[in-house]
Short mmCIF file of C-alpha atoms in Angstrom, two decimals:
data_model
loop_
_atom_site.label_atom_id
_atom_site.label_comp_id
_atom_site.label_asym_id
_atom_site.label_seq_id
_atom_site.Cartn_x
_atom_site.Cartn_y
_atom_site.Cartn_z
CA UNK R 1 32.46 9.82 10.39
CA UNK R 2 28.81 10.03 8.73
CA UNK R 3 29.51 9.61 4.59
CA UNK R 4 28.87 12.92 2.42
CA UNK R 5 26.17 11.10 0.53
CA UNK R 6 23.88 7.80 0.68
CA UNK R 7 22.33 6.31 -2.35
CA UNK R 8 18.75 4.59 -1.39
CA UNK R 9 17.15 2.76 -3.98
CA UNK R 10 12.75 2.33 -3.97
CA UNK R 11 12.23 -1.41 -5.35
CA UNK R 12 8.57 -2.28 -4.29
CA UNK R 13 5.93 0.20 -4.52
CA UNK R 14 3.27 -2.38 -3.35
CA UNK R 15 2.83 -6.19 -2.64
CA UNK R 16 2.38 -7.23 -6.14
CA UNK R 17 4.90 -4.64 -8.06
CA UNK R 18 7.65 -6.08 -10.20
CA UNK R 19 9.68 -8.79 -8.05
CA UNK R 20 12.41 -8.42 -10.34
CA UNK R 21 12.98 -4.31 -9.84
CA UNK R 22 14.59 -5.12 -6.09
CA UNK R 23 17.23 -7.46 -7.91
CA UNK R 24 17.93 -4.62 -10.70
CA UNK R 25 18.68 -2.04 -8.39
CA UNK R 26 21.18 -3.70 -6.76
CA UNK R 27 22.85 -5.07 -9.93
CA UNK R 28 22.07 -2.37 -12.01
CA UNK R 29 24.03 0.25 -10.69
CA UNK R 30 25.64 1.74 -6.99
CA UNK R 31 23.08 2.17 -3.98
CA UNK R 32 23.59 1.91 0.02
CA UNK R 33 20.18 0.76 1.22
CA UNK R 34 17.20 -0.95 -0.84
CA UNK R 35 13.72 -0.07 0.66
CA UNK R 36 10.17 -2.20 -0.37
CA UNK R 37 7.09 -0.89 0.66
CA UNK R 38 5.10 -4.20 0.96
CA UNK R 39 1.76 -2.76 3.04
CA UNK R 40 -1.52 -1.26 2.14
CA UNK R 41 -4.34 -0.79 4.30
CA UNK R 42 -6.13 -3.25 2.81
CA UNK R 43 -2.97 -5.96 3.06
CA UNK R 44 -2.68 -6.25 6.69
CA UNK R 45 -6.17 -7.83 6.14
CA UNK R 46 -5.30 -9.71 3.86
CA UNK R 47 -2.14 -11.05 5.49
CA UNK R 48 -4.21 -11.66 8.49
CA UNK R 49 -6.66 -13.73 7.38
CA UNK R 50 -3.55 -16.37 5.72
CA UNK R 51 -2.25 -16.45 9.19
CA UNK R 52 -5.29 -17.17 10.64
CA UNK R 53 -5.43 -20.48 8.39
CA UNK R 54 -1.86 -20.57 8.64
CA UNK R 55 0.03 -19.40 11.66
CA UNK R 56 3.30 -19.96 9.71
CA UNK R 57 1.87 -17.36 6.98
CA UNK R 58 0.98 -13.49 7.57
CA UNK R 59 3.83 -12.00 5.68
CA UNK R 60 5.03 -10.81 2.30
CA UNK R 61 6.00 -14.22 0.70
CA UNK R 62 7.35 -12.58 -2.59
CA UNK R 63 10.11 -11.64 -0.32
CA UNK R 64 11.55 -14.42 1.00
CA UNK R 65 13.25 -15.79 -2.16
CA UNK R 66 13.95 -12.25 -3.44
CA UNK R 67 16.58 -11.99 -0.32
CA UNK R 68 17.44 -15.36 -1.24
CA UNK R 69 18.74 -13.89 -4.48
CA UNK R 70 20.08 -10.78 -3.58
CA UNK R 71 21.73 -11.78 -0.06
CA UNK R 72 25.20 -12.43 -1.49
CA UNK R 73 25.73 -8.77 -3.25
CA UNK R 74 24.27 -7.02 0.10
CA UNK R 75 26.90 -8.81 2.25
CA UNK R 76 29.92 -8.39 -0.16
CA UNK R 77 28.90 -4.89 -1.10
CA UNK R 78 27.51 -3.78 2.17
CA UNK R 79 24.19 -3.23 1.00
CA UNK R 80 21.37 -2.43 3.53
CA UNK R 81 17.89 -3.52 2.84
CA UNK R 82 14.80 -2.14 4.56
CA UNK R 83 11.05 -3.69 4.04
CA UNK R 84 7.74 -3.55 6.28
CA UNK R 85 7.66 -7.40 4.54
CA UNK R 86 6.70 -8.48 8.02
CA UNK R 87 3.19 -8.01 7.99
CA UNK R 88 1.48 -9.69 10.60
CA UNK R 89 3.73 -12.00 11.27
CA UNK R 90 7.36 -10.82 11.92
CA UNK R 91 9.12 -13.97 13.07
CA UNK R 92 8.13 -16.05 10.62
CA UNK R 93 9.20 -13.40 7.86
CA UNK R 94 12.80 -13.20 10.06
CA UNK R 95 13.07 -16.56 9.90
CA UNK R 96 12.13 -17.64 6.58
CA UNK R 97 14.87 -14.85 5.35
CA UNK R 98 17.56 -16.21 7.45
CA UNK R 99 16.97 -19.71 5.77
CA UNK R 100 17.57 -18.37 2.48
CA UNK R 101 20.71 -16.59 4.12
CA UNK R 102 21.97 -19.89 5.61
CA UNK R 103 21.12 -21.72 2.44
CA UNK R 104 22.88 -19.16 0.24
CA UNK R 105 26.21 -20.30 2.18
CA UNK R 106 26.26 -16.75 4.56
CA UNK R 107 25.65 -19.17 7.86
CA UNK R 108 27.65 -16.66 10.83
CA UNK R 109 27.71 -13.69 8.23
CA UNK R 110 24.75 -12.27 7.57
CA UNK R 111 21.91 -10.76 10.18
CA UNK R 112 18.84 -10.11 10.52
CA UNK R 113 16.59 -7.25 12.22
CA UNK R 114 13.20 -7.53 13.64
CA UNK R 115 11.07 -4.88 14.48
CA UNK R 116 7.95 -6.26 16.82
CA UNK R 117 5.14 -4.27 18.34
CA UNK R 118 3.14 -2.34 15.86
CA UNK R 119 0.42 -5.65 16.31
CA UNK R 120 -1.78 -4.84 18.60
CA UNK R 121 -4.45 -7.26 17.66
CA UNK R 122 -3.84 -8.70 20.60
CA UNK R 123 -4.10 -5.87 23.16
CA UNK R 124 -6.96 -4.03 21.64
CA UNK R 125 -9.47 -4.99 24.79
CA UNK R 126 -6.95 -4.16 27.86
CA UNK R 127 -6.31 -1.02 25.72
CA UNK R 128 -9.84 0.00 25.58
CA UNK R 129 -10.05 -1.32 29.41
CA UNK R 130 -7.13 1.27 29.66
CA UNK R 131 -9.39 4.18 28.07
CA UNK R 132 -7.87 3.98 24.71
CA UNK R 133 -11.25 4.12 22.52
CA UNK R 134 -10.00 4.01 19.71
CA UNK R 135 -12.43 5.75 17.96
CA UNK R 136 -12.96 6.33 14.42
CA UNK R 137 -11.65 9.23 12.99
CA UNK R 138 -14.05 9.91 9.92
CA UNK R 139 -17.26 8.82 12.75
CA UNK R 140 -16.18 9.26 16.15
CA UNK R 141 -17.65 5.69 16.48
CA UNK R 142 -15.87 3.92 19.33
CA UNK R 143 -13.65 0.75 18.48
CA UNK R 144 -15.86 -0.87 21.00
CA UNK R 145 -18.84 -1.16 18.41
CA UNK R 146 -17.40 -3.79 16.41
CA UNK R 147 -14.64 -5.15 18.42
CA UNK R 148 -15.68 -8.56 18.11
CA UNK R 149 -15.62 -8.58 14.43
CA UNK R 150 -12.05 -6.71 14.63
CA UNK R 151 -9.74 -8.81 11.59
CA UNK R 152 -6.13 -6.76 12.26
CA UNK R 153 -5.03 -3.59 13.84
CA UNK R 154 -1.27 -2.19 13.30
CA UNK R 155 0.11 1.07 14.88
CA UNK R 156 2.18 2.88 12.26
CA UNK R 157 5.56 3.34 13.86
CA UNK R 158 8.48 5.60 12.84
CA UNK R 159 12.16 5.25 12.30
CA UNK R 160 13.48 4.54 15.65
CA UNK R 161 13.18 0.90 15.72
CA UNK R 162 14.54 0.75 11.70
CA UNK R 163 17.75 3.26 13.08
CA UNK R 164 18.15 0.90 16.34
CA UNK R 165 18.15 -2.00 13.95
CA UNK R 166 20.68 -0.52 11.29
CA UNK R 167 22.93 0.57 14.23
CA UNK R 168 23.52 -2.97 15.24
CA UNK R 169 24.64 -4.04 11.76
CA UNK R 170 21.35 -6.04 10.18
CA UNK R 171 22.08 -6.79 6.73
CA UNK R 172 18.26 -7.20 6.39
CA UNK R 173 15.80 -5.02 8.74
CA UNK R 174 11.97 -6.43 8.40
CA UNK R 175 9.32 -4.00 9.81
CA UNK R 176 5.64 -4.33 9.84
CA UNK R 177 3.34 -2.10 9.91
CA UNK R 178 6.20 0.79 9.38
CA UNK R 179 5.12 3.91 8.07
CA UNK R 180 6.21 3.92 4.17
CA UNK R 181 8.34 6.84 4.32
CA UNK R 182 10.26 5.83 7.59
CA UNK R 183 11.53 2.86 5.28
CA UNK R 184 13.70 5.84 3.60
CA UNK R 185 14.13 8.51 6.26
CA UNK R 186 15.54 5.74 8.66
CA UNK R 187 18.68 4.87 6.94
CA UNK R 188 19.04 8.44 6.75
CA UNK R 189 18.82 9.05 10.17
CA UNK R 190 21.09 6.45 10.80
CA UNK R 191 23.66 7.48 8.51
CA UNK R 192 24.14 10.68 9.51
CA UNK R 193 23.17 10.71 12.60
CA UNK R 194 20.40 13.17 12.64
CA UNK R 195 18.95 13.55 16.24
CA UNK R 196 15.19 13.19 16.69
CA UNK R 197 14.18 17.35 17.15
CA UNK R 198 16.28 17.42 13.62
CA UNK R 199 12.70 18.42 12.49
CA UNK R 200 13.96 20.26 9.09
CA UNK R 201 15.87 17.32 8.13
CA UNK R 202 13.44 14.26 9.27
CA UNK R 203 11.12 16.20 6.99
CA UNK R 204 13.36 16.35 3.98
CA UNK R 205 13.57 12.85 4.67
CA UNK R 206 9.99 12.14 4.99
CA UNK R 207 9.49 13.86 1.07
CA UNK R 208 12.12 11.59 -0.01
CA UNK R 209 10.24 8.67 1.53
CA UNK R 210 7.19 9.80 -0.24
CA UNK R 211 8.80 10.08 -3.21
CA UNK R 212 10.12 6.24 -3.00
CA UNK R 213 7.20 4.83 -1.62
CA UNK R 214 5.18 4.35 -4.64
CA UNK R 215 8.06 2.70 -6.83
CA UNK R 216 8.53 3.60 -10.84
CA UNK R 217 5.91 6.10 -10.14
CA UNK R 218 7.78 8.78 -9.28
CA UNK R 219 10.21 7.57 -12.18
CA UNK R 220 7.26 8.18 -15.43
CA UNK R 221 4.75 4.73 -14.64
CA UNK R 222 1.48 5.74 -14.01
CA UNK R 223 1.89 9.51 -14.69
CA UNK R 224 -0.36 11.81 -16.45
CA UNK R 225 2.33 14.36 -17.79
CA UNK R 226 3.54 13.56 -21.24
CA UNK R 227 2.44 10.28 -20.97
CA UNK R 228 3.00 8.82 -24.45
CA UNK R 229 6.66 10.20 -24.30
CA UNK R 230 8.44 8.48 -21.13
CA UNK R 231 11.15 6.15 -23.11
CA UNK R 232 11.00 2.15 -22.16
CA UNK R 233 8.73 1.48 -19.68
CA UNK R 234 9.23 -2.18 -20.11
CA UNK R 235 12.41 -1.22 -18.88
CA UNK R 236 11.54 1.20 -16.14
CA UNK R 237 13.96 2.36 -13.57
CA UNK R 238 13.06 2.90 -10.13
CA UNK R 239 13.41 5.57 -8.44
CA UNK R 240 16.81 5.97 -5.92
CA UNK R 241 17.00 8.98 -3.06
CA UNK R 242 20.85 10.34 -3.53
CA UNK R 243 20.95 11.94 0.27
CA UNK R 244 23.08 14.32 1.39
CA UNK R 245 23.84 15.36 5.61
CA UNK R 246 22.05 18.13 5.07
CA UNK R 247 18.59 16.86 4.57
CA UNK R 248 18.80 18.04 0.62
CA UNK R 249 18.59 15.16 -1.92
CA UNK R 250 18.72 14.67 -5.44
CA UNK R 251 16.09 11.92 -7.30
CA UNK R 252 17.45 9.85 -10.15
CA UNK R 253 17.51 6.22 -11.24
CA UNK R 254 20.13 3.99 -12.62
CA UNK R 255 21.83 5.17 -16.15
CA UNK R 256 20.50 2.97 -19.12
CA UNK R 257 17.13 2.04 -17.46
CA UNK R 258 13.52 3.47 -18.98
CA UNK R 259 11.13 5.96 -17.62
CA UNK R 260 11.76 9.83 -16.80
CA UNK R 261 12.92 11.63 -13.64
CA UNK R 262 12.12 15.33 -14.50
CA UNK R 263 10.62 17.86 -11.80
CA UNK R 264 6.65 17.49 -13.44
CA UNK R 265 6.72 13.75 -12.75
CA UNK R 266 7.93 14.54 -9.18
CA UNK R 267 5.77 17.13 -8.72
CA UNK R 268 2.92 14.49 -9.53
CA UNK R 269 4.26 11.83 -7.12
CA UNK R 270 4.37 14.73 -4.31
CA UNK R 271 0.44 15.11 -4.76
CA UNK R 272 -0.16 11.75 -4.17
CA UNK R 273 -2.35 10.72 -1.09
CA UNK R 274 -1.76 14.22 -0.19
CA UNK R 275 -4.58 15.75 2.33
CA UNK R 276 -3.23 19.13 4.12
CA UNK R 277 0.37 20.05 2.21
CA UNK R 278 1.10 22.04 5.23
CA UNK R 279 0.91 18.48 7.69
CA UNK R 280 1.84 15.97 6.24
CA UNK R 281 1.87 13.86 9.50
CA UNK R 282 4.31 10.80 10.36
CA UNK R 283 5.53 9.51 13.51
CA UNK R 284 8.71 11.37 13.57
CA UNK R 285 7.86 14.78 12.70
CA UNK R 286 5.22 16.99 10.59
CA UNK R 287 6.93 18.20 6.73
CA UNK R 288 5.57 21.23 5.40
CA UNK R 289 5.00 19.65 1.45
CA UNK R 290 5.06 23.49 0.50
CA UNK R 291 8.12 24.46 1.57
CA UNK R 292 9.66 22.45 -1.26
CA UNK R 293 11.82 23.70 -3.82
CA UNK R 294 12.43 21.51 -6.96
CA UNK R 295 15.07 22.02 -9.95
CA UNK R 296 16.21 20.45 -12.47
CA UNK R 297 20.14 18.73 -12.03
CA UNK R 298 20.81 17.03 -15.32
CA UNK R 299 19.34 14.32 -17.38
CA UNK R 300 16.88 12.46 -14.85
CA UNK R 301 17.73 14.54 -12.08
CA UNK R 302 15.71 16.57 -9.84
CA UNK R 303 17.68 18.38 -6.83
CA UNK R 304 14.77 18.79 -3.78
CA UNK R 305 15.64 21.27 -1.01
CA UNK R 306 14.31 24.01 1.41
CA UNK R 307 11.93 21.65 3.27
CA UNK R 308 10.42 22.58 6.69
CA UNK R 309 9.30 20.49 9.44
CA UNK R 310 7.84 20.72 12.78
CA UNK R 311 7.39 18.14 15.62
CA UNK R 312 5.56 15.59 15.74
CA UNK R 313 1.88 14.78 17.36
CA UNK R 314 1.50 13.03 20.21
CA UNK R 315 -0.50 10.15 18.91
CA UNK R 316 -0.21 7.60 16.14
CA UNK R 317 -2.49 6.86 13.56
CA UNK R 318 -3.53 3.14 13.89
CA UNK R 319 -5.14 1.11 10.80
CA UNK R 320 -7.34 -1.45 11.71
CA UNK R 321 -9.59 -3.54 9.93
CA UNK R 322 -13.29 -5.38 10.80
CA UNK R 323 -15.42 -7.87 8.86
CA UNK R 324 -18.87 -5.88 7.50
CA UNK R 325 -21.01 -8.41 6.15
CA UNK R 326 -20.21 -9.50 2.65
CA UNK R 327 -20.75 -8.05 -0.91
CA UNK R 328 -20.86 -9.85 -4.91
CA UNK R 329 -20.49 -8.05 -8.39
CA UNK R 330 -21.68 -9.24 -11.56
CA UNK R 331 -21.03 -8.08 -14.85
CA UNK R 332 -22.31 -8.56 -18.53
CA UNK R 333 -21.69 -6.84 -21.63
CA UNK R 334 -24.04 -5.31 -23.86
CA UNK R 335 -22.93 -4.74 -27.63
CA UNK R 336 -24.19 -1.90 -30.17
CA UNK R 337 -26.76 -0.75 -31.38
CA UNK R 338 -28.20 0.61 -28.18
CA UNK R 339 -25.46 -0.58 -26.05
CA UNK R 340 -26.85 1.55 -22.97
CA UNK R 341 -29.74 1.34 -22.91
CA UNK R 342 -29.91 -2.34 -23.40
CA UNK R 343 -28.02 -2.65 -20.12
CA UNK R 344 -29.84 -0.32 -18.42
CA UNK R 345 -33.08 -2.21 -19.47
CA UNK R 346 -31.07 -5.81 -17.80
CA UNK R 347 -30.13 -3.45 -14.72
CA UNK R 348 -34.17 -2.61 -14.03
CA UNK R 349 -34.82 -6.30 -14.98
CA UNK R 350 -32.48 -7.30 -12.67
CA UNK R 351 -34.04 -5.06 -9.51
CA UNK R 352 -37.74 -5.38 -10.11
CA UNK R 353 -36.53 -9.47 -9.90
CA UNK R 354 -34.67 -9.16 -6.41
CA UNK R 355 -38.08 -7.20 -5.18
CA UNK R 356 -40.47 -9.96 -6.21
CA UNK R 357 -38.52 -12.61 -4.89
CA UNK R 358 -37.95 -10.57 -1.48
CA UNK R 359 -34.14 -10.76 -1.25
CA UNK R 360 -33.16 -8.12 0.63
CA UNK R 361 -29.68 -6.36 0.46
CA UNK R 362 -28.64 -3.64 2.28
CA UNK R 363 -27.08 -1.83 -1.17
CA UNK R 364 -27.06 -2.30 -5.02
CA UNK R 365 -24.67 0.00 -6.64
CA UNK R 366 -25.19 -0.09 -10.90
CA UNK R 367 -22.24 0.76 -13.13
CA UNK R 368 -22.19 1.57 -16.87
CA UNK R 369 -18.23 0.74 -17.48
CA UNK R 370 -17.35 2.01 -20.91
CA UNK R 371 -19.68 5.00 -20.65
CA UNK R 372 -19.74 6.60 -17.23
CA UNK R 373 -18.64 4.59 -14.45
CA UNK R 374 -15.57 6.73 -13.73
CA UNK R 375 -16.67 10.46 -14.11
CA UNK R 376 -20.66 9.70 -13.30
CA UNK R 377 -22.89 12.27 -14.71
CA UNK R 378 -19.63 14.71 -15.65
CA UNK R 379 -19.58 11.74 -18.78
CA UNK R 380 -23.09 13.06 -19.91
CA UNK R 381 -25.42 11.40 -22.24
CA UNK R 382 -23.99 8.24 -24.02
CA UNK R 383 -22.31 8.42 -27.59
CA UNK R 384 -25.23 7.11 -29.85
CA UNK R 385 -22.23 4.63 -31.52
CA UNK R 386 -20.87 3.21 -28.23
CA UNK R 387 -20.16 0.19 -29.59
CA UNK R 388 -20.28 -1.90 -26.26
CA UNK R 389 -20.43 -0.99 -22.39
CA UNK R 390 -20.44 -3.61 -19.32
CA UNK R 391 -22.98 -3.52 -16.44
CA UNK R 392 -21.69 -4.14 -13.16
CA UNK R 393 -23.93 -5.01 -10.44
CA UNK R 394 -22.67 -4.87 -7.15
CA UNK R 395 -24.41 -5.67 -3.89
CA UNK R 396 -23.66 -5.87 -0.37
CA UNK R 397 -25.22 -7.08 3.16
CA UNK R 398 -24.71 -8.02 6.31
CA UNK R 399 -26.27 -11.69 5.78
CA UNK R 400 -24.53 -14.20 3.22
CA UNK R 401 -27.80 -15.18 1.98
CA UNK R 402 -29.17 -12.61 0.23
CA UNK R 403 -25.92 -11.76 -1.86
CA UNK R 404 -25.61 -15.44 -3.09
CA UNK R 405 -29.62 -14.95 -3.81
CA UNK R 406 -28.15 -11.80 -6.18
CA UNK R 407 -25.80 -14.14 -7.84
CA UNK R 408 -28.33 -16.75 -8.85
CA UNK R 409 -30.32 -13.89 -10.25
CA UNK R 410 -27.87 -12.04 -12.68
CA UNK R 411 -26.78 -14.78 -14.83
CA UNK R 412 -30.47 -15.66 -16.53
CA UNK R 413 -30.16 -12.37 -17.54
CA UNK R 414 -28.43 -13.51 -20.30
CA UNK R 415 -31.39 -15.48 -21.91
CA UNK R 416 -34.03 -13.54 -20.75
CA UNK R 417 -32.66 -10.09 -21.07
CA UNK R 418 -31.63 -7.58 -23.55
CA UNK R 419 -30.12 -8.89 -26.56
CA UNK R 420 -26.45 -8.84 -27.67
CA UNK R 421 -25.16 -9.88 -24.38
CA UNK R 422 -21.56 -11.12 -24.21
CA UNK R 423 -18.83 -11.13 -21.53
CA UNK R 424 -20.26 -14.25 -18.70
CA UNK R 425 -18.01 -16.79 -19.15
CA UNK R 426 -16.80 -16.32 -15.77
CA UNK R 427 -19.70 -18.13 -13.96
CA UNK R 428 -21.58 -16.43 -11.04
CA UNK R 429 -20.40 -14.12 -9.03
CA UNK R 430 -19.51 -15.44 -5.61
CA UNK R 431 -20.15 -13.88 -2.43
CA UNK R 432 -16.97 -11.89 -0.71
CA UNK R 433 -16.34 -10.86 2.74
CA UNK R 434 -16.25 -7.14 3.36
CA UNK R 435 -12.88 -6.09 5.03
CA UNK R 436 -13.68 -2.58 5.87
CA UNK R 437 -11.36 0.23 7.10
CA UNK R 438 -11.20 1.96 11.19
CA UNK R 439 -8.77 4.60 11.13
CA UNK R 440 -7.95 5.65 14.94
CA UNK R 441 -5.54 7.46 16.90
CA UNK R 442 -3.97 6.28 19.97
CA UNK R 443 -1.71 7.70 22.42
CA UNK R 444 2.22 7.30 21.11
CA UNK R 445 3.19 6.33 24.69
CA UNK R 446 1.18 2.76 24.14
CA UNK R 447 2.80 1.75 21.18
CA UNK R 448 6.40 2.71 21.00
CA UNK R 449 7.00 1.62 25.28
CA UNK R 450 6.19 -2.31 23.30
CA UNK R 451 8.36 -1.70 20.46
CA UNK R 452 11.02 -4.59 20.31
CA UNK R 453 14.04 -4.74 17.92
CA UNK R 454 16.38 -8.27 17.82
CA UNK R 455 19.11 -8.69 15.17
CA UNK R 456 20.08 -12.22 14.67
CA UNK R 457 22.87 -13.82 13.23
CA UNK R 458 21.86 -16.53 10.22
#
């Protein structure tokens, strides 16, 4: 018999959030499942390049110990935790977390799931052999173009594998590249046992995921409305999905904790990352963001209903990402009188010195930060008092060369500039690879007929 109600609780909104929030969500109050959204775009990178110096590595490390702490209150409460932790490296991630099961005395009583086959690295050149180009969605470029310099490349997959998983009883279900709201719509697809053309209520689901995917901000961090009055964000509750059979779910947090649930902040998580409102795209189905209907249901409670879905595409978006040469930034800081213009003067200094010593670079980008580096000419002339503003100097190239030539340049700008220059202590600026991003789509068929799910035992 499916339960009238679920209680899933958001406790990473990113690979760096909070690593205590997890641990206060399942102390702080009643929840079913726990969900961490580990992955950006950017991460998978990231998470590649440690594996690649460390085939043991290529996951979310922060989690590891985390399940070390919290493993005893999910097996004695029957707690269910979901996480795309995995990164690039799923095993390792499995196994690391059944250690810390094993060493937290749950040796034969907990498990562990696995989801494998979003990584298709690997396969990228039989796939293009196969016709799958692979092309890039903003250029039409094909993959083929930069192939060689190809760093990771991860299929976001849907909810099937995390329901398959859940089904067989994993205490612990570690995903990689999953899409971030799956992480919430598949325990409730498992829990009631919604079908897959349950299009209305995947997509009710998929809001909810949206809504957890970005941590304490849907819960009054980060939000523009009423800023200086959300109570105790040094306290901050994150956000937890209350889910009912029907699709319909009411957003809250635990009682005592800081930050606001009201139907503005919601609102302002729903816009986020938002492209068409009408198609909002996942694996599993296609939600209709303006079908929703918000009210208010108490203190820090917001009922969400009425949501519409369709089904879904018959491709999956992958991310992949390539090395593009390599970039540096340098900044000093220029103090008043004259603030700007006394960095403006270092930035033409700096320019007409790269052109008479010939070093080349593909792009210098100048920022005044202080002044207009966020809202560009919409900031208008500078405030005559500014009392300081940084120049940032950022270049980038496809040769190495040339951008450590840049950072040899910037720093004698400090004695041989504008005066009243502060803010170099932190040497020059180094040269960085450039990880940049290949969205492409790629027939669903290819992906989910390699998707593998194991649970095993610690």
């Amino acid at each position: 018999m499916p339960p009238a109600s679920i209680r899933i609780a958001s406790g990473q909104g990113f690979w760096g959030d909070r690593l205590d929030a997890p641990v206060e969500q399942v102390r702080r109050g009643p929840i079913d499942y726990l969900v961490l959204d580990y992955l950006a775009e950017v991460t998978m990178s990231i998470l590649e390049k440690q594996r690649s110096r460390d085939p043991s590595q290529g996951y979310a490390r922060d989690f590891v110990p985390l399940t070390g702490k919290i493993f005893p209150d999910l097996v004695e409460r029957g707690i269910r935790v979901v996480a795309n932790a995995g990164g690039v490296n799923i095993e390792g991630c499995r196994d690391a977390v059944l250690e810390q099961a094993r060493a937290a005395g749950l040796g034969g009583r907990a498990r562990v799931g696995a989801v494998r086959g979003d990584d298709i690295l690997e396969r990228l050149p039989d796939l293009i052999e196969q016709g799958h180009e692979l092309a890039n969605m903003e250029t039409g470029e094909p993959l083929a173009s930069v192939l060689d310099r190809v760093e990771a490349a991860n299929a976001y997959i849907g909810a099937a594998p995390i329901v398959e998983a859940l089904r067989r009883d994993a205490h612990v279900v570690v995903t990689g590249r999953s899409t971030d709201t799956a992480l919430t719509y598949g325990p409730m697809m498992h829990a009631f046992g919604w079908s897959p053309d349950e299009y209305d209520k995947i997509a009710s689901g998929i809001v909810a995921g949206h809504i957890n995917e970005c941590g304490a901000q849907a819960s009054g961090g980060n939000c523009l409305v009423r800023w200086r009055e959300v109570p105790d964000l040094v306290d901050v509750g994150y956000p937890i999905i209350e889910a009912a059979a029907d699709g319909s779910f009411v957003v809250t947090k635990h009682a005592g904790t800081g930050g606001i649930i009201s139907p503005a902040v919601i609102k302002e998580q729903l816009l986020y990352e938002m492209g068409d409102p009408r198609s909002y795209i996942t694996p599993d189905a296609v939600a209709d963001f303006t079908t929703i209907e918000l009210a208010a249901a108490g203190p820090d409670r917001v009922r969400v209903s009425g949501v519409r879905g369709a089904p879904p595409t018959p491709t999956l978006k992958v991310s992949i990402s390539y090395h593009a040469g390599w970039k540096a930034a340098g900044t000093l800081v220029y103090a008043w009188p004259d603030a700007v213009d006394k960095a403006r003067a270092a930035d033409r200094l700096l320019r007409e010195r790269l052109d008479r010593l010939g070093i080349a670079l593909d792009a210098v980008r100048t920022e005044f930060v202080g002044w207009n580096s966020a809202h560009g000419h919409l900031a208008g002339p500078p405030p005559e008092d500014l009392p300081e503003v940084q120049l940032r100097v950022a270049v980038r190239s496809s040769q190495r060369r040339p951008v450590e030539e840049f950072g040899r340049e910037i720093a004698p700008l400090i004695l041989s500039g504008p005066p009243t220059v502060t803010g170099f202590a932190g040497g020059r600026p180094r040269p960085q690879q450039i990880v940049a991003y290949w969205p492409a789509l790629i027939d669903r068929d290819a992906i989910e007929s390699q998707l593998r799910v194991d649970v095993t035992e610690a």
